[in-house]
Coordinates of N, CA, C and O in Angstrom, one line a residue:
M1 N 0.9 -1.1 0.0 CA 0.0 0.1 0.0 C 0.9 1.3 0.0 O 0.5 2.2 -0.7
K2 N 2.0 1.2 0.8 CA 2.9 2.4 0.8 C 3.5 2.7 -0.5 O 3.6 3.9 -1.0
K3 N 3.9 1.6 -1.1 CA 4.5 1.7 -2.5 C 3.5 2.4 -3.5 O 4.0 3.2 -4.3
L4 N 2.4 1.9 -3.4 CA 1.3 2.5 -4.3 C 1.1 3.9 -4.1 O 0.9 4.9 -4.9
L5 N 1.0 4.3 -2.8 CA 0.9 5.8 -2.4 C 2.1 6.6 -2.8 O 1.9 7.7 -3.4
V6 N 3.3 6.1 -2.7 CA 4.4 6.9 -3.1 C 4.5 7.0 -4.6 O 4.7 8.0 -5.1
F7 N 4.2 5.9 -5.3 CA 4.2 5.9 -6.7 C 3.2 6.9 -7.2 O 3.4 7.7 -8.1
S8 N 1.9 6.9 -6.7 CA 0.9 7.8 -7.0 C 1.4 9.3 -6.8 O 1.1 10.2 -7.7
L9 N 2.0 9.5 -5.7 CA 2.5 10.8 -5.4 C 3.6 11.3 -6.3 O 3.6 12.5 -6.7
V10 N 4.5 10.5 -6.7 CA 5.5 10.8 -7.7 C 4.8 11.1 -9.0 O 5.3 12.1 -9.6
L11 N 4.0 10.3 -9.5 CA 3.2 10.6 -10.7 C 2.4 11.9 -10.6 O 2.5 12.7 -11.6
L12 N 1.9 12.2 -9.6 CA 1.1 13.5 -9.3 C 2.0 14.7 -9.4 O 1.8 15.6 -10.2
I13 N 3.2 14.6 -8.9 CA 4.3 15.7 -8.9 C 4.8 15.9 -10.3 O 4.8 16.9 -10.7
I14 N 5.0 14.8 -11.0 CA 5.5 14.8 -12.4 C 4.4 15.4 -13.3 O 4.7 16.3 -14.1
G15 N 3.2 15.0 -13.0 CA 2.1 15.5 -13.9 C 1.9 17.0 -13.6 O 1.8 17.8 -14.6
I16 N 1.9 17.5 -12.3 CA 1.8 18.9 -12.0 C 3.0 19.7 -12.7 O 2.7 20.8 -13.3
G17 N 4.2 19.2 -12.6 CA 5.4 19.9 -13.1 C 5.2 19.9 -14.7 O 5.5 21.0 -15.3
T18 N 4.7 18.9 -15.4 CA 4.5 18.9 -16.8 C 3.5 19.9 -17.2 O 3.8 20.7 -18.1
I19 N 2.4 20.0 -16.5 CA 1.4 20.8 -16.8 C 1.8 22.4 -16.6 O 1.6 23.2 -17.4
A20 N 2.5 22.5 -15.5 CA 3.1 23.8 -15.2 C 4.1 24.3 -16.3 O 4.1 25.4 -16.8
Y21 N 4.9 23.4 -16.8 CA 5.9 23.6 -17.8 C 5.2 24.1 -19.1 O 5.5 25.0 -19.8
Y22 N 4.3 23.2 -19.5 CA 3.7 23.4 -20.9 C 2.6 24.6 -20.9 O 2.1 25.0 -22.0
S23 N 2.1 25.1 -19.7 CA 1.2 26.1 -19.7 C 1.8 27.5 -19.5 O 1.0 28.5 -19.7
Q24 N 3.1 27.6 -19.5 CA 3.8 28.8 -19.5 C 3.7 29.4 -20.8 O 3.7 28.8 -21.8
A25 N 3.6 30.7 -20.9 CA 3.7 31.5 -22.1 C 5.0 31.5 -22.7 O 6.0 31.5 -22.0
E26 N 5.0 31.3 -24.1 CA 6.3 31.2 -24.8 C 7.0 32.6 -24.8 O 6.2 33.6 -24.9
V27 N 8.1 32.7 -24.5 CA 8.8 34.0 -24.3 C 9.9 34.1 -25.6 O 10.7 33.1 -25.7
N28 N 9.7 35.1 -26.3 CA 10.7 35.4 -27.4 C 11.8 36.3 -26.8 O 11.6 37.5 -26.5
L29 N 13.0 35.7 -26.6 CA 14.0 36.5 -25.9 C 14.5 37.7 -26.7 O 14.9 38.7 -26.2
E30 N 14.3 37.7 -28.0 CA 14.7 38.8 -28.9 C 13.8 40.0 -28.5 O 14.2 41.2 -28.5
E31 N 12.5 39.7 -28.2 CA 11.6 40.7 -28.0 C 11.4 41.0 -26.5 O 10.6 41.9 -26.1
S32 N 11.9 40.2 -25.6 CA 11.7 40.4 -24.2 C 12.7 41.5 -23.7 O 13.6 41.8 -24.3
H33 N 12.4 42.1 -22.6 CA 13.2 43.1 -22.0 C 14.0 42.6 -20.9 O 14.6 43.3 -20.1
A34 N 14.0 41.2 -20.7 CA 14.8 40.6 -19.7 C 16.2 40.9 -19.9 O 16.8 40.7 -21.0
G35 N 16.9 41.4 -18.9 CA 18.3 41.6 -19.0 C 18.7 42.9 -19.5 O 19.8 43.3 -19.7
T36 N 17.7 43.8 -19.9 CA 17.9 45.1 -20.4 C 18.5 46.0 -19.3 O 17.7 46.2 -18.3
P37 N 19.6 46.6 -19.5 CA 20.2 47.4 -18.4 C 19.4 48.8 -18.5 O 18.7 49.1 -19.4
S38 N 19.5 49.4 -17.4 CA 18.9 50.7 -17.2 C 19.7 51.7 -18.0 O 20.9 51.6 -18.1
F39 N 19.1 52.8 -18.6 CA 19.7 53.8 -19.4 C 20.8 54.4 -18.6 O 22.0 54.6 -19.0
W40 N 20.5 54.7 -17.3 CA 21.4 55.4 -16.4 C 22.5 54.6 -15.9 O 23.6 55.1 -15.4
S41 N 22.5 53.2 -16.2 CA 23.5 52.4 -15.7 C 24.7 52.3 -16.9 O 25.7 51.6 -16.5
L42 N 24.4 52.8 -18.0 CA 25.3 52.7 -19.1 C 26.5 53.8 -18.9 O 26.3 54.7 -18.3
S43 N 27.5 53.4 -19.6 CA 28.6 54.3 -19.5 C 28.2 55.7 -20.3 O 27.3 55.6 -21.1
P44 N 28.8 56.8 -20.1 CA 28.4 58.0 -20.8 C 28.4 57.9 -22.3 O 27.6 58.5 -22.9
S45 N 29.5 57.3 -22.9 CA 29.4 57.2 -24.3 C 28.4 56.3 -24.8 O 27.8 56.6 -25.9
V46 N 28.0 55.2 -24.1 CA 26.9 54.3 -24.6 C 25.6 55.0 -24.4 O 24.6 55.0 -25.1
R47 N 25.4 55.8 -23.3 CA 24.2 56.6 -23.1 C 24.0 57.6 -24.2 O 22.9 57.8 -24.8
L48 N 25.1 58.2 -24.6 CA 25.1 59.2 -25.8 C 24.6 58.4 -27.0 O 23.8 58.9 -27.8
M49 N 25.2 57.3 -27.3 CA 24.8 56.6 -28.4 C 23.3 56.1 -28.4 O 22.6 56.2 -29.3
A50 N 22.8 55.7 -27.2 CA 21.4 55.3 -27.0 C 20.5 56.5 -27.3 O 19.5 56.3 -28.0
R51 N 20.9 57.8 -26.9 CA 20.0 58.9 -27.2 C 20.1 59.2 -28.7 O 18.9 59.4 -29.3
T52 N 21.1 59.0 -29.3 CA 21.2 59.2 -30.8 C 20.4 58.1 -31.6 O 19.6 58.4 -32.4
V53 N 20.5 56.9 -31.1 CA 19.7 55.9 -31.7 C 18.2 56.0 -31.5 O 17.5 55.9 -32.4
Y54 N 17.8 56.5 -30.3 CA 16.4 56.7 -30.1 C 16.0 57.9 -31.0 O 14.9 57.8 -31.6
A55 N 16.8 58.9 -31.0 CA 16.2 60.2 -31.7 C 16.2 59.9 -33.2 O 15.4 60.4 -34.0
E56 N 17.1 59.0 -33.7 CA 17.1 58.7 -35.1 C 16.2 57.6 -35.6 O 15.8 57.6 -36.8
S57 N 15.8 56.8 -34.6 CA 15.1 55.6 -35.2 C 13.9 55.2 -34.3 O 13.3 54.0 -34.4
R58 N 13.4 56.2 -33.5 CA 12.0 55.8 -32.7 C 11.1 55.6 -33.7 O 10.9 56.3 -34.8
G59 N 10.2 54.5 -33.5 CA 9.2 54.2 -34.4 C 9.6 53.2 -35.4 O 8.8 52.5 -36.0
E60 N 10.9 52.9 -35.4 CA 11.3 51.9 -36.3 C 11.3 50.5 -35.5 O 11.2 50.4 -34.3
P61 N 11.3 49.4 -36.3 CA 11.3 48.0 -35.6 C 12.6 47.9 -34.8 O 13.6 48.6 -35.2
F62 N 12.6 47.0 -33.9 CA 13.8 46.8 -33.0 C 15.0 46.5 -33.9 O 16.1 47.1 -33.8
L63 N 14.9 45.7 -35.0 CA 16.1 45.4 -35.9 C 16.6 46.7 -36.6 O 17.8 46.9 -36.6
G64 N 15.7 47.6 -36.9 CA 16.1 48.9 -37.3 C 16.9 49.8 -36.4 O 17.8 50.5 -36.8
Q65 N 16.4 49.8 -35.2 CA 17.2 50.4 -34.2 C 18.6 49.9 -33.9 O 19.5 50.6 -33.8
V66 N 18.6 48.6 -34.0 CA 20.0 47.8 -33.8 C 20.8 48.4 -35.0 O 22.1 48.6 -34.8
A67 N 20.2 48.4 -36.2 CA 21.0 48.7 -37.4 C 21.5 50.1 -37.3 O 22.7 50.4 -37.7
V68 N 20.7 51.0 -36.8 CA 21.2 52.4 -36.6 C 22.5 52.4 -35.6 O 23.4 53.1 -35.9
A69 N 22.4 51.8 -34.5 CA 23.4 51.7 -33.6 C 24.6 51.0 -34.2 O 25.8 51.4 -34.0
A70 N 24.4 50.0 -35.1 CA 25.6 49.2 -35.7 C 26.2 50.3 -36.7 O 27.4 50.2 -36.8
V71 N 25.5 51.1 -37.3 CA 26.2 52.1 -38.2 C 27.1 52.9 -37.4 O 28.3 53.2 -37.9
I72 N 26.7 53.4 -36.2 CA 27.7 54.1 -35.3 C 28.9 53.4 -35.0 O 30.0 54.0 -35.1
M73 N 28.7 52.1 -34.6 CA 29.9 51.2 -34.3 C 30.7 51.0 -35.5 O 32.0 51.0 -35.5
N74 N 30.1 50.8 -36.7 CA 30.9 50.6 -37.9 C 31.8 51.9 -38.3 O 32.9 51.8 -38.8
R75 N 31.2 53.0 -38.0 CA 32.0 54.2 -38.2 C 33.2 54.4 -37.2 O 34.3 54.8 -37.5
V76 N 33.0 53.9 -36.0 CA 34.0 54.0 -35.0 C 35.2 52.9 -35.5 O 36.3 53.4 -35.3
E77 N 34.8 51.9 -36.0 CA 35.8 51.0 -36.5 C 36.5 51.4 -37.8 O 37.6 50.9 -38.2
S78 N 35.9 52.3 -38.6 CA 36.4 52.7 -39.9 C 37.5 53.7 -39.8 O 37.5 54.6 -38.9
E79 N 38.4 53.7 -40.7 CA 39.6 54.7 -40.7 C 39.0 56.1 -41.3 O 39.7 57.0 -41.1
D80 N 37.8 56.0 -41.9 CA 37.3 57.3 -42.5 C 36.5 58.1 -41.5 O 36.0 59.3 -41.9
F81 N 36.4 57.7 -40.2 CA 35.6 58.3 -39.3 C 36.4 58.5 -38.0 O 37.4 57.8 -37.7
P82 N 35.9 59.3 -37.1 CA 36.5 59.4 -35.7 C 36.6 57.9 -35.1 O 35.7 57.2 -35.4
N83 N 37.5 57.7 -34.2 CA 37.5 56.4 -33.6 C 37.0 56.3 -32.2 O 37.3 55.3 -31.5
T84 N 36.0 57.1 -31.9 CA 35.3 57.1 -30.6 C 33.8 57.2 -30.9 O 33.5 57.9 -31.9
I85 N 33.0 56.8 -30.0 CA 31.6 56.9 -30.2 C 31.2 58.4 -30.2 O 30.4 58.9 -31.1
S86 N 31.7 59.2 -29.3 CA 31.4 60.6 -29.2 C 31.9 61.2 -30.4 O 31.3 62.3 -30.9
G87 N 33.2 61.0 -30.8 CA 33.7 61.6 -32.0 C 32.8 61.4 -33.3 O 32.6 62.3 -34.1
V88 N 32.3 60.1 -33.5 CA 31.3 59.8 -34.5 C 30.1 60.6 -34.4 O 29.6 61.2 -35.4
I89 N 29.5 60.6 -33.2 CA 28.3 61.1 -33.0 C 28.2 62.7 -33.3 O 27.4 63.3 -33.8
Y90 N 29.3 63.3 -32.7 CA 29.5 64.8 -32.7 C 30.2 65.3 -34.0 O 30.3 66.4 -34.3
Q91 N 30.4 64.3 -35.0 CA 31.1 64.8 -36.3 C 30.1 65.7 -36.9 O 28.8 65.3 -37.1
P92 N 30.5 66.9 -37.4 CA 29.6 67.9 -38.1 C 28.8 67.2 -39.2 O 29.2 66.4 -40.0
W93 N 27.4 67.4 -39.1 CA 26.5 67.1 -40.2 C 26.3 65.6 -40.3 O 25.7 65.0 -41.1
A94 N 26.7 64.8 -39.3 CA 26.7 63.3 -39.3 C 25.1 62.9 -38.9 O 24.6 62.1 -39.6
F95 N 24.5 63.4 -37.9 CA 23.3 62.9 -37.5 C 22.5 64.2 -37.2 O 22.8 65.0 -36.4
T96 N 21.4 64.4 -38.0 CA 20.4 65.5 -37.9 C 20.0 65.7 -36.4 O 20.0 66.9 -35.9
P97 N 19.5 64.7 -35.6 CA 19.0 65.0 -34.2 C 20.2 65.5 -33.4 O 19.9 66.4 -32.5
V98 N 21.4 65.3 -33.6 CA 22.5 65.8 -32.9 C 22.7 67.3 -33.3 O 22.9 68.1 -32.4
M99 N 22.8 67.5 -34.7 CA 22.9 68.7 -35.2 C 21.9 69.8 -34.6 O 22.2 71.0 -34.3
H100 N 20.7 69.3 -34.4 CA 19.6 70.2 -33.9 C 19.4 70.2 -32.3 O 18.5 70.8 -31.8
G101 N 20.2 69.3 -31.6 CA 20.3 69.3 -30.3 C 19.1 68.4 -29.8 O 18.7 68.5 -28.6
L102 N 18.3 67.7 -30.6 CA 17.2 66.9 -30.2 C 17.5 65.8 -29.3 O 16.7 65.2 -28.5
I103 N 18.8 65.3 -29.3 CA 19.1 64.1 -28.5 C 19.0 64.4 -27.0 O 18.9 63.5 -26.2
W104 N 19.1 65.7 -26.7 CA 19.1 66.1 -25.3 C 17.6 66.2 -24.7 O 17.2 66.4 -23.6
N105 N 16.6 66.1 -25.6 CA 15.2 66.2 -25.3 C 14.5 64.9 -25.2 O 13.4 64.8 -25.0
V106 N 15.3 63.8 -25.3 CA 14.7 62.5 -25.2 C 15.5 61.5 -24.2 O 16.7 61.8 -24.0
T107 N 14.7 60.7 -23.5 CA 15.4 59.7 -22.8 C 15.0 58.4 -23.4 O 13.8 58.0 -23.4
P108 N 16.0 57.6 -24.0 CA 15.5 56.4 -24.5 C 14.8 55.4 -23.7 O 15.2 55.2 -22.6
G109 N 14.0 54.6 -24.3 CA 13.2 53.6 -23.6 C 14.0 52.3 -23.6 O 15.1 52.3 -24.3
P110 N 13.6 51.3 -22.9 CA 14.2 50.0 -22.9 C 14.6 49.3 -24.2 O 15.6 48.8 -24.4
E111 N 13.7 49.6 -25.2 CA 14.0 48.9 -26.5 C 15.2 49.6 -27.2 O 16.1 48.9 -27.8
A112 N 15.3 50.9 -27.2 CA 16.4 51.6 -27.8 C 17.7 51.3 -27.1 O 18.8 51.1 -27.6
V113 N 17.6 51.2 -25.6 CA 18.8 50.8 -24.8 C 19.2 49.4 -25.3 O 20.4 49.2 -25.4
R114 N 18.3 48.5 -25.4 CA 18.7 47.1 -25.7 C 19.3 47.0 -27.1 O 20.3 46.4 -27.3
A115 N 18.8 47.8 -28.0 CA 19.2 47.9 -29.4 C 20.7 48.4 -29.4 O 21.6 47.8 -30.1
T116 N 21.0 49.5 -28.7 CA 22.2 50.0 -28.6 C 23.3 49.1 -27.9 O 24.4 48.9 -28.5
V117 N 22.9 48.4 -26.8 CA 23.8 47.5 -26.2 C 24.1 46.3 -27.1 O 25.2 45.8 -27.3
N118 N 23.1 45.8 -27.9 CA 23.3 44.7 -28.8 C 24.3 45.1 -29.9 O 25.2 44.4 -30.3
A119 N 24.2 46.3 -30.5 CA 25.2 46.7 -31.4 C 26.5 47.0 -30.9 O 27.5 46.7 -31.4
Y120 N 26.5 47.6 -29.7 CA 27.8 47.9 -29.0 C 28.5 46.5 -28.8 O 29.7 46.5 -28.9
N121 N 27.7 45.4 -28.5 CA 28.4 44.1 -28.2 C 28.7 43.4 -29.6 O 29.0 42.2 -29.5
G122 N 28.3 44.0 -30.8 CA 28.9 43.3 -32.0 C 27.8 42.9 -32.9 O 28.0 42.5 -34.0
W123 N 26.4 43.1 -32.6 CA 25.5 42.6 -33.6 C 25.4 43.7 -34.7 O 25.2 44.9 -34.4
D124 N 25.5 43.3 -36.0 CA 25.5 44.2 -37.1 C 24.6 43.7 -38.2 O 25.0 42.9 -39.1
P125 N 23.3 44.0 -38.1 CA 22.4 43.7 -39.2 C 22.6 44.4 -40.5 O 21.8 44.2 -41.4
T126 N 23.5 45.4 -40.5 CA 23.7 46.3 -41.8 C 24.7 45.6 -42.6 O 25.1 46.3 -43.6
Y127 N 25.5 44.6 -42.0 CA 26.6 44.0 -42.8 C 27.7 45.0 -43.2 O 28.2 45.1 -44.2
G128 N 28.0 45.8 -42.1 CA 29.2 46.8 -42.3 C 28.8 48.2 -42.9 O 29.7 48.9 -43.2
S129 N 27.6 48.5 -42.9 CA 27.1 49.7 -43.5 C 27.7 50.9 -42.6 O 27.7 50.8 -41.4
E130 N 28.0 52.0 -43.3 CA 28.5 53.2 -42.5 C 27.5 54.3 -42.7 O 27.8 55.5 -42.2
Y131 N 26.5 54.2 -43.4 CA 25.5 55.3 -43.7 C 24.1 54.7 -43.6 O 23.8 53.5 -43.8
F132 N 23.1 55.6 -43.3 CA 21.8 55.1 -43.5 C 20.9 56.5 -43.7 O 21.4 57.6 -43.4
Y133 N 19.8 56.3 -44.3 CA 18.9 57.5 -44.5 C 17.5 56.9 -44.7 O 17.2 55.8 -45.0
N134 N 16.6 57.9 -44.5 CA 15.1 57.6 -44.7 C 14.8 58.3 -46.0 O 14.8 59.5 -46.1
P135 N 14.5 57.5 -47.1 CA 14.2 58.3 -48.3 C 13.1 59.2 -48.3 O 13.0 60.1 -49.1
A136 N 12.1 59.0 -47.5 CA 11.0 60.0 -47.3 C 11.4 61.3 -46.7 O 10.8 62.3 -46.8
K137 N 12.6 61.3 -45.9 CA 12.9 62.5 -45.2 C 14.3 63.0 -45.7 O 15.0 63.8 -44.9
I138 N 14.8 62.6 -46.7 CA 16.3 62.9 -47.2 C 16.4 64.4 -47.4 O 15.5 65.0 -48.0
T139 N 17.4 65.0 -47.0 CA 17.8 66.3 -47.2 C 19.0 66.5 -48.0 O 19.2 67.5 -48.6
S140 N 19.9 65.5 -48.0 CA 21.1 65.6 -48.7 C 21.2 64.5 -49.6 O 21.4 63.2 -49.0
Y141 N 21.1 64.7 -50.9 CA 20.9 63.5 -51.8 C 22.3 62.7 -52.1 O 22.3 61.7 -52.8
W142 N 23.5 63.2 -51.7 CA 24.7 62.6 -51.9 C 24.7 61.2 -51.4 O 25.4 60.2 -52.1
V143 N 24.0 60.9 -50.3 CA 23.9 59.6 -49.6 C 23.4 58.6 -50.4 O 23.7 57.4 -50.4
T144 N 22.5 59.0 -51.5 CA 21.8 58.0 -52.3 C 22.9 57.5 -53.4 O 22.5 56.5 -54.1
T145 N 24.1 58.0 -53.5 CA 25.0 57.6 -54.3 C 25.8 56.3 -53.8 O 26.6 55.8 -54.5
R146 N 25.6 56.2 -52.5 CA 26.4 55.0 -51.8 C 25.7 53.7 -52.2 O 24.5 53.7 -52.5
Q147 N 26.4 52.7 -52.1 CA 25.9 51.3 -52.4 C 24.9 50.9 -51.3 O 25.3 50.8 -50.2
T148 N 23.8 50.6 -51.8 CA 22.8 50.2 -50.8 C 23.0 48.7 -50.4 O 23.3 47.8 -51.3
V149 N 23.0 48.5 -49.1 CA 23.3 47.1 -48.6 C 21.9 46.4 -48.2 O 21.7 45.2 -48.6
R150 N 21.0 47.1 -47.5 CA 19.7 46.6 -47.1 C 18.8 47.6 -46.6 O 19.2 48.7 -46.3
R151 N 17.5 47.4 -46.7 CA 16.5 48.2 -46.1 C 15.9 47.5 -44.9 O 15.6 46.3 -44.8
I152 N 15.7 48.3 -43.9 CA 15.0 47.9 -42.6 C 14.1 49.0 -42.1 O 14.6 50.1 -41.9
G153 N 12.9 48.6 -42.0 CA 11.9 49.6 -41.8 C 11.9 50.8 -42.8 O 11.9 50.5 -44.0
S154 N 12.0 52.0 -42.3 CA 12.1 53.1 -43.2 C 13.4 53.5 -43.6 O 13.5 54.4 -44.4
H155 N 14.4 52.8 -43.2 CA 15.8 53.2 -43.5 C 16.4 52.4 -44.5 O 16.2 51.2 -44.6
V156 N 17.2 53.1 -45.3 CA 18.1 52.3 -46.2 C 19.5 52.4 -45.7 O 20.1 53.5 -45.2
F157 N 20.2 51.2 -45.6 CA 21.7 51.2 -45.1 C 22.5 50.9 -46.2 O 22.3 50.2 -47.1
A158 N 23.7 51.7 -46.3 CA 24.6 51.7 -47.4 C 26.1 51.7 -46.9 O 26.3 52.2 -45.8
R159 N 26.9 51.5 -48.0 CA 28.4 51.6 -47.8 C 29.0 52.8 -48.4 O 28.5 53.2 -49.5

């Protein structure tokens, strides 16, 4: 009788565990905010980058925000641009929101912070692009002469 009771109890525990496991909502880690650092916990240069990413790409899909951040990192790595994040961001005429001071009017949300951190850590969905633009908002047409690499959301990414 004791063996039957213990066996039934083990089956019950396994059954409850199985039900609990399969009844959990599926979590898409790419879309979750788990592990997203706070904006204020970032280093000053990464905060500056997150502000720029947010000002340049809010309203874009997450991948588009990562791509804008990747362009900044690609410029840092290029010999044709300054070799620091702040040098790239403050380069004259490089980013319209920076030129107009708009980056100081925004505090990036978790998605922009996560996108920035992902690009900072090496994710580059632009395949090495150093330029991006929104064809609907373009003000300087020279950028359209660059080789298009891919489109993400409203932005075109180019070399």
